Tab-separated table of C-alpha atoms and ligand atoms in Angstrom:
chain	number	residue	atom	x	y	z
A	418	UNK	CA	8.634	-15.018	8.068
A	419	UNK	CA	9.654	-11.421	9.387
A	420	UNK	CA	11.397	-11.860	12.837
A	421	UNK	CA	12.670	-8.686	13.847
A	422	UNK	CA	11.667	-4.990	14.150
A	423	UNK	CA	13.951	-2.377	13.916
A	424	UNK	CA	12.905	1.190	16.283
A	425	UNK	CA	14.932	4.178	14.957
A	426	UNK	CA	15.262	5.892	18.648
A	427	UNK	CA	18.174	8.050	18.599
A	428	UNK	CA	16.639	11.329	18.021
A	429	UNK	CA	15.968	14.618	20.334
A	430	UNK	CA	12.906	15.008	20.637
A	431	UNK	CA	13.022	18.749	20.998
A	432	UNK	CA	9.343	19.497	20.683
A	433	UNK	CA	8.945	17.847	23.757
A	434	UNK	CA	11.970	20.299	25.696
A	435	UNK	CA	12.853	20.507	28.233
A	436	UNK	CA	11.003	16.872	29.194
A	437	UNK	CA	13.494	15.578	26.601
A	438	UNK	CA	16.451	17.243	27.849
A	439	UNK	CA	17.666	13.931	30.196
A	440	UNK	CA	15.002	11.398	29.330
A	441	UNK	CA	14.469	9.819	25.745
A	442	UNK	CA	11.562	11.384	23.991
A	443	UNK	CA	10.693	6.905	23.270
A	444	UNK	CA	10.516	6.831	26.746
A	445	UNK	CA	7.426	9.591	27.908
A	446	UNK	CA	4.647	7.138	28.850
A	447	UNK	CA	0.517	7.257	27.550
A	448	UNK	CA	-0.729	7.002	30.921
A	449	UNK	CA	1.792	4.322	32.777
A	450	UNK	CA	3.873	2.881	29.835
A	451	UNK	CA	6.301	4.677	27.719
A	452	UNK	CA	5.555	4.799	23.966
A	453	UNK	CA	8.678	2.696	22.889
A	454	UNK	CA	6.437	-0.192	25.160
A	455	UNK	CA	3.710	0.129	22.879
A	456	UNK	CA	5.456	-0.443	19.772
A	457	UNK	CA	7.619	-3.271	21.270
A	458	UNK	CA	3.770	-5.078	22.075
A	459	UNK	CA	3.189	-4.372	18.603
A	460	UNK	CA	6.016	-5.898	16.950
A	461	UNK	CA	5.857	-8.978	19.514
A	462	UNK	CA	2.078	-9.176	18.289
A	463	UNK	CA	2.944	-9.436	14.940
A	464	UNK	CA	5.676	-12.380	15.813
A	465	UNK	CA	8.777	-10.021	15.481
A	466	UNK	CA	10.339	-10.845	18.855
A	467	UNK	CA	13.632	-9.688	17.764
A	468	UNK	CA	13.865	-6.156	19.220
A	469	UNK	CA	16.418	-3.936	17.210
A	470	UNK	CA	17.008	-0.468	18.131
A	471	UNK	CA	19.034	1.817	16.887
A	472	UNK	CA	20.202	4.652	19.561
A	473	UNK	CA	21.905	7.407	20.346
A	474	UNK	CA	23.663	9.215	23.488
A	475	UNK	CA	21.573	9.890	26.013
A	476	UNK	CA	19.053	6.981	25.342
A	477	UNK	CA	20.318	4.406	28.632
A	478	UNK	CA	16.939	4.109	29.851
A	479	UNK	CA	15.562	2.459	26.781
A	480	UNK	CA	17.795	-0.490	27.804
A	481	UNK	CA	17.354	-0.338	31.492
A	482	UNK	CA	13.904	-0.398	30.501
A	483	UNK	CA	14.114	-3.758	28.743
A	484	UNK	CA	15.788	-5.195	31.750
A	485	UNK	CA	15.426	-6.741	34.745
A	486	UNK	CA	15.577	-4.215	37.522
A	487	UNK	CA	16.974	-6.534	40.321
A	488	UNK	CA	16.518	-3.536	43.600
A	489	UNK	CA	12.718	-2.939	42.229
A	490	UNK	CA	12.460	-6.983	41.405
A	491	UNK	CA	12.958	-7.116	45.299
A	492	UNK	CA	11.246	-4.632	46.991
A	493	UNK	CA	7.808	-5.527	45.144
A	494	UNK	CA	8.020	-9.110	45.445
A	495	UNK	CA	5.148	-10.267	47.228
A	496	UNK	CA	3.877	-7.359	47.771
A	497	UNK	CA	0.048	-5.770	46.035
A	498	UNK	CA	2.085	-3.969	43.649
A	499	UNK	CA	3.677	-6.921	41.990
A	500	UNK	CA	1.168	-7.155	39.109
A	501	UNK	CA	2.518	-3.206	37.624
A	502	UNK	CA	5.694	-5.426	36.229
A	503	UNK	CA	3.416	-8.335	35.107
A	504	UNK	CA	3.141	-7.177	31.260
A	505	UNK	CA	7.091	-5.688	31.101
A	506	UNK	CA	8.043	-9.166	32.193
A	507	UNK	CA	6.308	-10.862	30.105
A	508	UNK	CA	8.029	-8.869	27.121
A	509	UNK	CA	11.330	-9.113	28.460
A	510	UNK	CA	10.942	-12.806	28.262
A	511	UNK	CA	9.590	-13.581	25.020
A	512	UNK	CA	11.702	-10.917	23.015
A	513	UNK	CA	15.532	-10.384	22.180
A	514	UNK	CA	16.851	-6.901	22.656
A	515	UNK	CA	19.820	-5.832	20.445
A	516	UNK	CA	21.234	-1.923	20.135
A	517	UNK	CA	23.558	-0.205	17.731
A	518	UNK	CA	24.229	3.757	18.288
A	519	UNK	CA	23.589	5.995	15.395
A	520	UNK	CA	26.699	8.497	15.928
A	521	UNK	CA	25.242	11.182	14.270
A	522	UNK	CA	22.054	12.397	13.366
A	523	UNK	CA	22.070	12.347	9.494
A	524	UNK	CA	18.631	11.315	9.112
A	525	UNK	CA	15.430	8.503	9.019
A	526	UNK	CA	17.105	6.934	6.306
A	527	UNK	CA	20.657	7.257	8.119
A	528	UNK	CA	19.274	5.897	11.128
A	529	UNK	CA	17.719	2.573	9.319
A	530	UNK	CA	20.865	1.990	7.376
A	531	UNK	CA	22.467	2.241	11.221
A	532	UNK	CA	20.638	-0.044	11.892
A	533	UNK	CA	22.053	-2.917	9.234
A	534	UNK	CA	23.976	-4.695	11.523
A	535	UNK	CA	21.582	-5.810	13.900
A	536	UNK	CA	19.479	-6.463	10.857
A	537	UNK	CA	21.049	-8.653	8.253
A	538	UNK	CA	19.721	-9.920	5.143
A	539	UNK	CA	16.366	-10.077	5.675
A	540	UNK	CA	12.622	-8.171	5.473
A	541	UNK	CA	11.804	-6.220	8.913
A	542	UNK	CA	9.701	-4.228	10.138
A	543	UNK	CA	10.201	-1.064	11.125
A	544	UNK	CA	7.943	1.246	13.855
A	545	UNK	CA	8.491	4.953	14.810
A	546	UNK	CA	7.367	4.873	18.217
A	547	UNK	CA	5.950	8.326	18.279
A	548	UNK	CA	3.455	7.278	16.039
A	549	UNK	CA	0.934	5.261	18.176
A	550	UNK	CA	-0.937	3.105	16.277
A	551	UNK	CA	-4.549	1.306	18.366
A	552	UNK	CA	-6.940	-1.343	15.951
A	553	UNK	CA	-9.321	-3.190	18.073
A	554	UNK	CA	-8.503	-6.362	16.201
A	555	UNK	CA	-5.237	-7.278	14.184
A	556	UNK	CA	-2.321	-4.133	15.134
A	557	UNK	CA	-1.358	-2.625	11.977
A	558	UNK	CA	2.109	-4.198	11.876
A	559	UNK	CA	0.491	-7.503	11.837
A	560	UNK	CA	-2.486	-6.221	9.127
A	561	UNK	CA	1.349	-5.347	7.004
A	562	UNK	CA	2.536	-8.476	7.719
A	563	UNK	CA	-0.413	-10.222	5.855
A	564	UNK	CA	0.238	-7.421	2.875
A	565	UNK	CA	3.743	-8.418	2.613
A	566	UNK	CA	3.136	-11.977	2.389
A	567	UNK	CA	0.962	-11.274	-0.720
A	568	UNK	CA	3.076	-9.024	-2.517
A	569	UNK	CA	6.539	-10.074	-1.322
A	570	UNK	CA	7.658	-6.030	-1.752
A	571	UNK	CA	7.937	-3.524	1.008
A	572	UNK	CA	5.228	-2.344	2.338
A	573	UNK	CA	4.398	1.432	3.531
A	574	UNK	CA	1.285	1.845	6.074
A	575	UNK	CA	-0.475	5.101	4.722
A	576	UNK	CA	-3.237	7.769	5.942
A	577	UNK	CA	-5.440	10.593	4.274
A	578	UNK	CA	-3.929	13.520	5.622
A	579	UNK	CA	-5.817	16.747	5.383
A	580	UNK	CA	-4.206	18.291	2.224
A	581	UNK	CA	-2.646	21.428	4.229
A	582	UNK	CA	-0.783	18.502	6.317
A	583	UNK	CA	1.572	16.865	3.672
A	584	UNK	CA	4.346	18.988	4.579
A	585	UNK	CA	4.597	16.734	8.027
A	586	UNK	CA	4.856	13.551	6.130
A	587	UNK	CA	6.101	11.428	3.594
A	588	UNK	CA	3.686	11.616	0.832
A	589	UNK	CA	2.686	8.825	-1.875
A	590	UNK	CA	1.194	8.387	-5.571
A	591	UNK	CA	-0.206	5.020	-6.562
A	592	UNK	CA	-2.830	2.596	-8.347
A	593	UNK	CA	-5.340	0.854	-5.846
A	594	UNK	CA	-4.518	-2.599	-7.260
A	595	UNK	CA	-6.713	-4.338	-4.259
A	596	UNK	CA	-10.243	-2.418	-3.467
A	597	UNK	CA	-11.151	-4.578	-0.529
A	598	UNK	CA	-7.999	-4.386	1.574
A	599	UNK	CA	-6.933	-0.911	0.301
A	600	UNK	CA	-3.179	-1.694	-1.426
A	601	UNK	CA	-2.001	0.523	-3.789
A	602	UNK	CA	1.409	0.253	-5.932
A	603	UNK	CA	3.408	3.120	-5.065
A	604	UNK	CA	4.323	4.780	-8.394
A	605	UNK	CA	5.900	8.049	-6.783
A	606	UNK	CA	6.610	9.439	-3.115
A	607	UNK	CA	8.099	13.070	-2.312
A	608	UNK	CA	9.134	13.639	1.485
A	609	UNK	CA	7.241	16.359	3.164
A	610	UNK	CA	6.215	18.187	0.259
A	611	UNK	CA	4.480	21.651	0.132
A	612	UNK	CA	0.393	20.626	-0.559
A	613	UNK	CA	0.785	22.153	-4.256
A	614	UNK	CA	3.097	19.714	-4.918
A	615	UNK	CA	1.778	16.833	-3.262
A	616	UNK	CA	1.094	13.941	-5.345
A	617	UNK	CA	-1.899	13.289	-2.997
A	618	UNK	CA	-3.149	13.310	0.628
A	619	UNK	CA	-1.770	9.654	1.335
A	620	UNK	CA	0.756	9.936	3.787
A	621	UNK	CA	3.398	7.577	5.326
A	622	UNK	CA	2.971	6.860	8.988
A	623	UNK	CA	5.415	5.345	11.117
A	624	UNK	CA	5.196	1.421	10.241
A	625	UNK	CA	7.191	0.219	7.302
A	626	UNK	CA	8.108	-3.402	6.285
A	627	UNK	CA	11.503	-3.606	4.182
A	628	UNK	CA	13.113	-5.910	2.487
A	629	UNK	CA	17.004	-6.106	3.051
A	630	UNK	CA	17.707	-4.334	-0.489
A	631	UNK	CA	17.134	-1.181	0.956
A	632	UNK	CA	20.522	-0.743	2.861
A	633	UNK	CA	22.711	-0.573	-0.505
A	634	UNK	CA	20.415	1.575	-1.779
A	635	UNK	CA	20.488	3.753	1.521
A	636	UNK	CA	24.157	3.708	0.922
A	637	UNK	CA	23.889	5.237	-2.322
A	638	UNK	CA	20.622	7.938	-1.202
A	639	UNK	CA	21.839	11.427	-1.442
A	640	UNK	CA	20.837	13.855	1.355
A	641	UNK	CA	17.457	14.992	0.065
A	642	UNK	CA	14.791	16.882	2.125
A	643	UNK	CA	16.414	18.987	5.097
A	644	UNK	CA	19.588	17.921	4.047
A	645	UNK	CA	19.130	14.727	5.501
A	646	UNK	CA	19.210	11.053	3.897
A	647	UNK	CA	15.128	10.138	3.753
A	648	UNK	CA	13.817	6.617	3.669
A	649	UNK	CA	11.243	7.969	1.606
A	650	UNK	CA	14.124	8.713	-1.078
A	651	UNK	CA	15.366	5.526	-0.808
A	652	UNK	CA	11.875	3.621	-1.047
A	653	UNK	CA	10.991	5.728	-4.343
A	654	UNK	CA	14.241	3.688	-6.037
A	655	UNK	CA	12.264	-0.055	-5.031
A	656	UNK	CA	9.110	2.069	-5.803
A	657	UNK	CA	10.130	2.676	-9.488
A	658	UNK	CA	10.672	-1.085	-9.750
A	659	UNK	CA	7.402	-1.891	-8.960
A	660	UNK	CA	8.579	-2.741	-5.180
A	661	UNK	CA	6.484	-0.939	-3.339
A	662	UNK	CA	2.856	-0.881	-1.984
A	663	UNK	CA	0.732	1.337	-0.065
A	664	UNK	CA	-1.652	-0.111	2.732
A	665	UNK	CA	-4.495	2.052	4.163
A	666	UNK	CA	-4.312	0.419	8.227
A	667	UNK	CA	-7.513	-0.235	9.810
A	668	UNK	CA	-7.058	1.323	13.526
A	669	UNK	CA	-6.024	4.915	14.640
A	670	UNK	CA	-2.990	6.971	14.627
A	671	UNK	CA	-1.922	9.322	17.115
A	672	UNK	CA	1.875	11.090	16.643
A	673	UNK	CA	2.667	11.441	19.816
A	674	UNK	CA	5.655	13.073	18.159
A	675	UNK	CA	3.470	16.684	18.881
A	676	UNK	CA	1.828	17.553	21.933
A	677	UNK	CA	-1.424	17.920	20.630
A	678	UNK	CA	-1.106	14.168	19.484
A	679	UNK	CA	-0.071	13.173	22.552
A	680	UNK	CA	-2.768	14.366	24.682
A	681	UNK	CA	-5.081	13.163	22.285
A	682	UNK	CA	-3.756	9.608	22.673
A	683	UNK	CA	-3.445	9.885	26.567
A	684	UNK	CA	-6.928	10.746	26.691
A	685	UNK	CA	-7.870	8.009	24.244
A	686	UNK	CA	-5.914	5.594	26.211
A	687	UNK	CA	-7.492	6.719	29.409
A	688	UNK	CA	-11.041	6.217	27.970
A	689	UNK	CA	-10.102	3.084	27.087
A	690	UNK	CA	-8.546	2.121	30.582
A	691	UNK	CA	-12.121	3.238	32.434
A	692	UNK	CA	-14.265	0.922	30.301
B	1803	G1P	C1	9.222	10.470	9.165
B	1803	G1P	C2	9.356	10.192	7.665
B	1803	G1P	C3	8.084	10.587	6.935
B	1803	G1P	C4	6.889	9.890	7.561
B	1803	G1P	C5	6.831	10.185	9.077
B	1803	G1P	C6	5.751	9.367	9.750
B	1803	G1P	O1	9.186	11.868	9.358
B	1803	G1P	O2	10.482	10.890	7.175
B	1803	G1P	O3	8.189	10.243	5.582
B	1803	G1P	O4	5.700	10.323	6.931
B	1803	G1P	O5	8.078	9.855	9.713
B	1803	G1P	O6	5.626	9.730	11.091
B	1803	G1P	P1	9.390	12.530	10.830
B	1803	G1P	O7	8.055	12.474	11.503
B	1803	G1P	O8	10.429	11.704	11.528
B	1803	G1P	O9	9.832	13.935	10.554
């Protein structure tokens, strides 16, 4: 059983300046929550109640966030507004929030191997909260929980990108090796590569289940695209071992990582809310 979800959160967020400048870029809300919320309900949802998340400076209201706020706790209290703090409540109480800082920015990879100690020897999950993931049934963390129980590998949600869009994403090659639920066994991934030298249009999104492997091999991952240490990298060494699969999610995307994204999934959200 996978109990705990790690949240790399410790970086800038400088397409979203100066919004970012004092306020974590996990923390800009789709109508009244902040993203990080979302992915929190969708780790919880998939029975990962333990919350790891790996900061940075700068990132205090993430915490205060996950927190009882004793002043508002008491001027609300019995008042009509008291039901806003009904779903944050419930999340504070049936999850465990642990932090570790990532000192410097080296990197997704860098950040997830950061994030070891609150992680231990065991498969996680693993959601980047800019990407905002919405299925009507199952979330997709839960629809990768399922894969991983099958396959007992890690397990990469994936997308088909428009080709001229690799070079935002990690990008995989594989074998569909289930037709019904859409697996494939990654054979090859490259990290944001130009389209002529993509090995396809399937591209990584932000939900990842690991096994605990991947931190000595994160230890050993040279700086690759960027100059930075990729998880993508790292995932191609379990990848040529067979230890790796590709699932198509059922549900929609939105990276909220790019403002275009992000008013797409406000507006999305919004529909949703008048219904
Ligand atoms: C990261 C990963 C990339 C993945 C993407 C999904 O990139 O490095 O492989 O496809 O997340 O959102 P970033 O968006 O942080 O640049």
């Amino acid at each position: 059983m996978i109990r705990k979800c790690l949240f790399p959160a410790a970086g800038y967020g400088t397409r979203f300046l100066p919004a970012t400048k004092a306020t974590p870029k996990e923390m800009l809300p789709i109508l009244t929550k902040p993203l990080i919320q979302y992915g929190v309900e969708e780790a919880l949802e998939a029975n990962m109640s333990h919350i790891a998340i790996v900061t940075g400076r700068g990132k205090r209201a993430i915490e205060d966030h996950f927190d009882i706020s004793y002043e508002l706790e008491q001027q609300i209290k019995g008042t009509s507004k008291e039901h806003y703090l009904t779903e944050i409540r419930a999340l504070i109480t049936q999850c465990t929030f642990s932090y570790t800082r990532q000192v410097e920015m080296k990197g997704l990879g860098h950040a997830i191997l950061s994030g070891e100690t609150l992680i231990g020897k065991e498969s996680f999950g693993v959601i980047l909260a800019d990407d905002l993931c919405y299925n009507d049934g199952d979330g997709v963390l839960s629809q990768m929980v399922k894969v991983y129980e099958q396959y007992e590998c890690s397990v990469v949600a994936i997308e088909e990108v428009p080709m001229d869009e690799t070079q935002k994403y990690g990008v995989i090659a594989g074998h569909l090796i289930d037709e019904t639920t859409d697996i494939y066994r990654v054979t090859d991934m490259v990290e944001k590569p130009a389209p002529q030298d993509a090995p396809s249009n399937m591209a990584i999104i932000g939900r990842y289940i690991l096994t605990p492997d991947i931190f000595d091999i994160l230890r050993e991952t040279k700086p690759g695209r960027g100059g930075e240490i990729q998880i993508t990298d790292a995932l191609l060494e379990q990848a040529k071992k067979g230890k790796v699969v590709a699932y198509k999610f059922k549900g929609d995307r939105f990276d909220c990582g790019s403002v275009d994204g992000f008013v797409k999934a406000t507006n999305y959200y919004y529909e949703k809310s008048e219904k």
